GROMACS .gro file of C-alpha atoms in nm:
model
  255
    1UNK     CA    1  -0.442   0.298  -2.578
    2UNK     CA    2  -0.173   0.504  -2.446
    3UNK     CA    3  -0.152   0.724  -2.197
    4UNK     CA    4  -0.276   1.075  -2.309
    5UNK     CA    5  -0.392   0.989  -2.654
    6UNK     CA    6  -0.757   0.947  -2.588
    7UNK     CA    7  -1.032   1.223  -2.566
    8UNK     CA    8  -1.130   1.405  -2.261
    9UNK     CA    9  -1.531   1.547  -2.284
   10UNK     CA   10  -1.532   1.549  -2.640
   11UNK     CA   11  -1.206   1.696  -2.695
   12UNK     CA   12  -0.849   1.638  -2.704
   13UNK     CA   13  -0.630   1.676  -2.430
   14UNK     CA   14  -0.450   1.965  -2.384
   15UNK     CA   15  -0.071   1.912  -2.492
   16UNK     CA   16   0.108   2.010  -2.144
   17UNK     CA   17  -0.218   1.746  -1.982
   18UNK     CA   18  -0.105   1.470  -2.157
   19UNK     CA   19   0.264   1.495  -2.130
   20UNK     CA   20   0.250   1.497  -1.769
   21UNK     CA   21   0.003   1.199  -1.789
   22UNK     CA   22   0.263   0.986  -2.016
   23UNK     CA   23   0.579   1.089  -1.740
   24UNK     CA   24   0.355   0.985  -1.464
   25UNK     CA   25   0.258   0.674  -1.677
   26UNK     CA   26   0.658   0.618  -1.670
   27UNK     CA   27   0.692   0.692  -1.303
   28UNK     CA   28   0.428   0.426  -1.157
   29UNK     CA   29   0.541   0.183  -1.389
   30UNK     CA   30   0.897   0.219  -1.225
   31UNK     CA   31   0.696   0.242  -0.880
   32UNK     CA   32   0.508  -0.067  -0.945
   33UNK     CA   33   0.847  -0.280  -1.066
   34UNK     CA   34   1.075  -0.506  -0.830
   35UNK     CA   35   1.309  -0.434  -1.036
   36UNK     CA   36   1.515  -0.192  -1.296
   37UNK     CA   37   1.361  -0.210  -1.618
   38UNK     CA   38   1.443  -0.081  -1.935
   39UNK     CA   39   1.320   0.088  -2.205
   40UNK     CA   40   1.120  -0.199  -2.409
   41UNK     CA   41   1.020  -0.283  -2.096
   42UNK     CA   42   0.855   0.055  -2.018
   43UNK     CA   43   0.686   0.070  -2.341
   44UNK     CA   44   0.524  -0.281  -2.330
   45UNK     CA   45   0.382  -0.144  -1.975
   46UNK     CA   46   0.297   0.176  -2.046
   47UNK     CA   47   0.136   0.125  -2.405
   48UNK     CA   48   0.377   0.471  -2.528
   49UNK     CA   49   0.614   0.476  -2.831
   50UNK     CA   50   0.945   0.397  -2.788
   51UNK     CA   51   1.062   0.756  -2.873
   52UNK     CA   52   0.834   0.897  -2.648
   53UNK     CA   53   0.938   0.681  -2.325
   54UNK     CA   54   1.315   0.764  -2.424
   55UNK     CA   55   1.260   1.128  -2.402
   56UNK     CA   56   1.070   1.122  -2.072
   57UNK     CA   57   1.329   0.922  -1.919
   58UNK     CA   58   1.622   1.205  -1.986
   59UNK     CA   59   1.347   1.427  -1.871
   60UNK     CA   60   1.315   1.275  -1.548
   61UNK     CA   61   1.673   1.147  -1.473
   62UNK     CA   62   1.825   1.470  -1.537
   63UNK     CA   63   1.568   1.575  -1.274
   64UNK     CA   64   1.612   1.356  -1.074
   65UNK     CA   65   1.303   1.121  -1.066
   66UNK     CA   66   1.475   0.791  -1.224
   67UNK     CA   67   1.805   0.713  -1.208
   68UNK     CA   68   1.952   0.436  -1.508
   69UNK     CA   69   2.255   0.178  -1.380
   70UNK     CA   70   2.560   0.040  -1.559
   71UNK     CA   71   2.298  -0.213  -1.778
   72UNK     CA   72   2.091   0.073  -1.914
   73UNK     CA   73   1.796   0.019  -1.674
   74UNK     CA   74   1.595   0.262  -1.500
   75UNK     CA   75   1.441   0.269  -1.141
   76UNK     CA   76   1.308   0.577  -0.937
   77UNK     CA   77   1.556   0.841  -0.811
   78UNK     CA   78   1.654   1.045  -0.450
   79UNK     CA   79   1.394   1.332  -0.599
   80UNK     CA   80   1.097   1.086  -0.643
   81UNK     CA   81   1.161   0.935  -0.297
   82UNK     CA   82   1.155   1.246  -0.131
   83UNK     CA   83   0.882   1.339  -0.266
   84UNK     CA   84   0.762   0.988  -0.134
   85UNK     CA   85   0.879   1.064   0.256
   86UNK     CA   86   0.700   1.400   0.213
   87UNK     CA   87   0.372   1.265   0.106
   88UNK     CA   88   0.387   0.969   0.384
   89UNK     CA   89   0.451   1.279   0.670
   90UNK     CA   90   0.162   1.438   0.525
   91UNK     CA   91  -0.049   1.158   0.531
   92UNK     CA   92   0.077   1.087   0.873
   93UNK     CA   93  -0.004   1.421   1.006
   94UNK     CA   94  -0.341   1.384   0.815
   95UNK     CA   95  -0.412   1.050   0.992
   96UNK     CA   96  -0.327   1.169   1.356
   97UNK     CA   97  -0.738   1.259   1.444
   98UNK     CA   98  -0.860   0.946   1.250
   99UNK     CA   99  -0.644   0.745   1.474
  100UNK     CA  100  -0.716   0.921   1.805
  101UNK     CA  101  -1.132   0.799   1.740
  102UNK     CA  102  -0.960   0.404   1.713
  103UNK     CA  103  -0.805   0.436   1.985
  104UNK     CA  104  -1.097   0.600   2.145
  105UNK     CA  105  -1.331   0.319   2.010
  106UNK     CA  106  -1.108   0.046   2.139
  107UNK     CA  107  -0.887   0.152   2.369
  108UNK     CA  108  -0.608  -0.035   2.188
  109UNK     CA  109  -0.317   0.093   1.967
  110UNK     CA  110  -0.376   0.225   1.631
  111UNK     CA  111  -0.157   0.233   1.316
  112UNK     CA  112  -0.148   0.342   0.980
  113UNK     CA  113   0.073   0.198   0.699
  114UNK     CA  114   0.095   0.188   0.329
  115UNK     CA  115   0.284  -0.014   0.091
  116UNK     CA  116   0.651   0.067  -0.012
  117UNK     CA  117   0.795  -0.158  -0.289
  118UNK     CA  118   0.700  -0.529  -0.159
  119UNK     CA  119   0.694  -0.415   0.212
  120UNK     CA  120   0.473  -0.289   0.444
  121UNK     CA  121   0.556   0.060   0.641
  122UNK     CA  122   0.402   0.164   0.917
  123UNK     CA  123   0.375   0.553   0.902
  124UNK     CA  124   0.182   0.682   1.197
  125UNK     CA  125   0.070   0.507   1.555
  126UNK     CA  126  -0.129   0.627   1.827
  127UNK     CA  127  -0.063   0.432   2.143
  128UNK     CA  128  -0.326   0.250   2.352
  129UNK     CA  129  -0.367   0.376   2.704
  130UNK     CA  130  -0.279   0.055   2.873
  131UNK     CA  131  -0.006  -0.047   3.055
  132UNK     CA  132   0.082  -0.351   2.839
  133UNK     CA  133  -0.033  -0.227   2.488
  134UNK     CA  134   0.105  -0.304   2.116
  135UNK     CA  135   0.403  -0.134   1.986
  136UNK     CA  136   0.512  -0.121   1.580
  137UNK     CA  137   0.823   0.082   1.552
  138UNK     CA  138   0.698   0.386   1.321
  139UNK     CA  139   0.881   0.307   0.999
  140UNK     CA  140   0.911  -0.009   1.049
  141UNK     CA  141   0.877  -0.244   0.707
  142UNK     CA  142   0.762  -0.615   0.735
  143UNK     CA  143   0.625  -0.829   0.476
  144UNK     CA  144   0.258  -0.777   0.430
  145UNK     CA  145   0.177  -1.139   0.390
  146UNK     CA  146   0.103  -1.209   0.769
  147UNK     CA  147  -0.064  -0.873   0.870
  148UNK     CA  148  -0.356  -0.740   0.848
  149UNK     CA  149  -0.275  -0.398   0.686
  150UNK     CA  150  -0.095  -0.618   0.421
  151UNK     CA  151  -0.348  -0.832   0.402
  152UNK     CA  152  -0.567  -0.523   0.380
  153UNK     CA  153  -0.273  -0.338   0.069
  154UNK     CA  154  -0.298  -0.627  -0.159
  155UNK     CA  155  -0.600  -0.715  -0.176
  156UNK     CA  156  -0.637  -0.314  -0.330
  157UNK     CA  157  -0.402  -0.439  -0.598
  158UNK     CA  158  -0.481  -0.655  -0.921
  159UNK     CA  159  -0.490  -0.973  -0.797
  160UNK     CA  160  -0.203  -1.153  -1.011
  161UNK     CA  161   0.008  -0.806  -0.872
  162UNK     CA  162  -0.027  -0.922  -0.527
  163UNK     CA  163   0.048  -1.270  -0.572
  164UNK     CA  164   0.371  -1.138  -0.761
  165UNK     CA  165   0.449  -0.955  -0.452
  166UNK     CA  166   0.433  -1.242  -0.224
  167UNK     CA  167   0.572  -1.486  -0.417
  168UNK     CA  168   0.894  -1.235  -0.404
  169UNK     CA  169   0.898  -1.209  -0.060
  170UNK     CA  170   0.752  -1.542   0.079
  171UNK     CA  171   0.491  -1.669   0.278
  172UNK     CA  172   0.747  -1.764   0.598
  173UNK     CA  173   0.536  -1.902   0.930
  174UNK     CA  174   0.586  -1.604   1.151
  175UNK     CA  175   0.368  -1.782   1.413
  176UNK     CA  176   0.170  -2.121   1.372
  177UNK     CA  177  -0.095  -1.947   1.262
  178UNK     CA  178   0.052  -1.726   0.977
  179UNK     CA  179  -0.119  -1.876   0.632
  180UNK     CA  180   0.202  -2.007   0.424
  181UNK     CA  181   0.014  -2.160   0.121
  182UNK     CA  182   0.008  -1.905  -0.191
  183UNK     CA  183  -0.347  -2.076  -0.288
  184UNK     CA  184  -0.517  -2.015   0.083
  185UNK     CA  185  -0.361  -1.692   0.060
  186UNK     CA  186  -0.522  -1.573  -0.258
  187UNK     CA  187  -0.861  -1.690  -0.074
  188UNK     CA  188  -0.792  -1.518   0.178
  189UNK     CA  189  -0.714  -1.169  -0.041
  190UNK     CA  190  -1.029  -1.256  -0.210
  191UNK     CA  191  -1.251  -1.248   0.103
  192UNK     CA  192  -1.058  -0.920   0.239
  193UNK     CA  193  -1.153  -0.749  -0.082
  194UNK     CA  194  -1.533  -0.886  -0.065
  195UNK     CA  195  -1.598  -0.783   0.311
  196UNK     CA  196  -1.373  -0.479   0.288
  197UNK     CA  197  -1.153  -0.534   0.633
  198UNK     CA  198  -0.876  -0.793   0.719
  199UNK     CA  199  -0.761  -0.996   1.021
  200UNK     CA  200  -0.432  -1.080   1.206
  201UNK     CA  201  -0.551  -1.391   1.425
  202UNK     CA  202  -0.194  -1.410   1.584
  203UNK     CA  203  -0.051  -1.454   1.281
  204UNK     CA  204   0.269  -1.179   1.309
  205UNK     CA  205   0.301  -1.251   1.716
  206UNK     CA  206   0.199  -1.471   1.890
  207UNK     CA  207  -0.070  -1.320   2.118
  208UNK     CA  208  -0.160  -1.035   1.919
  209UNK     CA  209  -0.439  -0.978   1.748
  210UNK     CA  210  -0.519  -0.655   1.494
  211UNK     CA  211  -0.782  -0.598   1.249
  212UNK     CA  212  -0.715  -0.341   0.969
  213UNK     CA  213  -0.964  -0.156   0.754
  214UNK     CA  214  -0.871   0.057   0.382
  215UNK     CA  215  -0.845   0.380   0.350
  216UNK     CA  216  -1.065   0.419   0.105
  217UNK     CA  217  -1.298   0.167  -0.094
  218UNK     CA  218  -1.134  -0.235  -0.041
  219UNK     CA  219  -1.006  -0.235  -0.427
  220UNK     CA  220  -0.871   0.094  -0.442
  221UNK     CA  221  -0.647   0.174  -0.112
  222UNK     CA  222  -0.406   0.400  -0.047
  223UNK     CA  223  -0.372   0.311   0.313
  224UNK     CA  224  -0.500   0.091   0.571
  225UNK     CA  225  -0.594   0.177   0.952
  226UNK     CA  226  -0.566  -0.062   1.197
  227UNK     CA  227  -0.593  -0.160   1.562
  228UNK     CA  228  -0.435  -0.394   1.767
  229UNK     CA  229  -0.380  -0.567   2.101
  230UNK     CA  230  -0.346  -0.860   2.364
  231UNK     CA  231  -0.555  -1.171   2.214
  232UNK     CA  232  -0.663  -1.248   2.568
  233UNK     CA  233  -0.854  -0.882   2.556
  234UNK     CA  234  -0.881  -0.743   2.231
  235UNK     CA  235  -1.195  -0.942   1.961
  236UNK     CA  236  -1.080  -0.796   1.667
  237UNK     CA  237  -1.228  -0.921   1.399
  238UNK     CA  238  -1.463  -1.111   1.609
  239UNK     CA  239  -1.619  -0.783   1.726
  240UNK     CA  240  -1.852  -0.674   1.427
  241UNK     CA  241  -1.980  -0.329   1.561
  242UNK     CA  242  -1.595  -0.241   1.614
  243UNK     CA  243  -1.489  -0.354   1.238
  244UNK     CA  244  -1.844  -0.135   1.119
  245UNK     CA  245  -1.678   0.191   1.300
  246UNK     CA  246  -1.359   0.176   1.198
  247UNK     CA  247  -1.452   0.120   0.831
  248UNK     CA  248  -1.656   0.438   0.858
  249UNK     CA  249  -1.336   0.569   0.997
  250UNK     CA  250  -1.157   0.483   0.739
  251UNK     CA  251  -1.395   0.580   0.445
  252UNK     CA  252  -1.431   0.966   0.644
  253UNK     CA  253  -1.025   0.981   0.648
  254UNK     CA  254  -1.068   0.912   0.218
  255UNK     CA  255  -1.309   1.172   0.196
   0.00000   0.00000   0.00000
């Protein structure tokens, strides 16, 4: 069923409802592509007639929101992106208390990042108050396969989504200890999702160690919170009362 054309408590939907429903329908299928796609395309994902899709696509280029190239594709535009960078410095300014208790529980750095495309992006940081302490450049995009908040970001996704994502952008050995085998990686999303946090057993660095927690229930997150430090002091995941209190973190900063 398409977007909009079910019924709502009995009723219809209000016309102006479910026209923004069907351009927002059009805008996270763009968001959710790797790539341009064009119109068929859009209505085999969306479920919307043809007509419909065209029309919402002027709509939205000539504001700004999707942009179409020299082979008739679409992909988002400058105005959906900044809305984009305003809704991550919200959510970083948001984030800046729920990070300050991590830090407070741990002692060790704190980040937050979401997903961007096929990349990871940390967002916000608050820095441990050691001397030698964990640094990711806010802003910073790596691929999510060998972290824990990407570890923590796909396994919110469907599952065949995620493994679309890393089969795009690889499974390289960061360290010796970074899982590079799509099978043991889908295990691995599977348990992240069942136990609701993820871990990084020096997997990005070698000698680092973070454990990451959703923002949010495990299947549905919009973000995920993490902490990190020196292997030789920091448990991580091995520390079960710290994992317990930063999920509760994490499920307050949803709320």
């Amino acid at each position: 069923m398409a977007p909009g054309d079910g019924e709502e408590q009995g009723g219809p939907r209000p016309a102006a409802v479910q026209s923004v429903d069907r351009a927002f329908a059009v805008l996270e299928a763009l968001a959710a592509a790797a790539k341009p796609l064009g119109v068929g395309e859009l209505v085999g994902l969306t479920g919307l007639p043809q007509g419909t899709v065209h029309r919402l696509l002027q709509g939205l280029q000539h504001r700004g929101y999707v942009r179409r190239d020299a082979s008739r594709k679409y992909s988002l535009g400058t105005a959906a992106m900044r809305l984009a960078d305003a809704a991550q410095r919200s959510l970083a300014r948001s984030a800046r208390p729920f990070l300050d208790q991590l830090v407070a529980l741990s002692g060790e750095t704190a980040n937050l990042a979401v997903l961007e495309g096929d990349d990871v992006v940390y967002v916000a940081q608050v820095a441990s108050p050691h001397t030698l302490r964990m640094f990711a450049e806010v802003g910073r995009h790596v691929p999510p396969h060998s972290t824990a908040v990407g570890k923590v970001l796909l396994a919110a996704l469907p599952r065949e989504r995620a493994l679309a994502v890393v089969r795009r952008t690889g499974l390289a050995p960061r360290t010796a200890a970074t899982i590079t085998d799509l099978d043991a990686f889908a295990a691995e999303l599977d348990l992240v999702a069942r136990q609701g946090w993820a871990a990084d057993e020096e997997e990005q660095e070698v000698g680092v160690r973070c454990v990451a927690v959703p923002v949010g229930a495990a299947r549905d997150a919009v973000a995920a919170l993490s902490l990190s430090g020196p292997a030789d002091r920091f448990a991580g995941g091995g520390d079960p009362d710290l994992v317990a209190r930063m999920q509760e973190v994490g499920a307050a900063f949803a709320r």
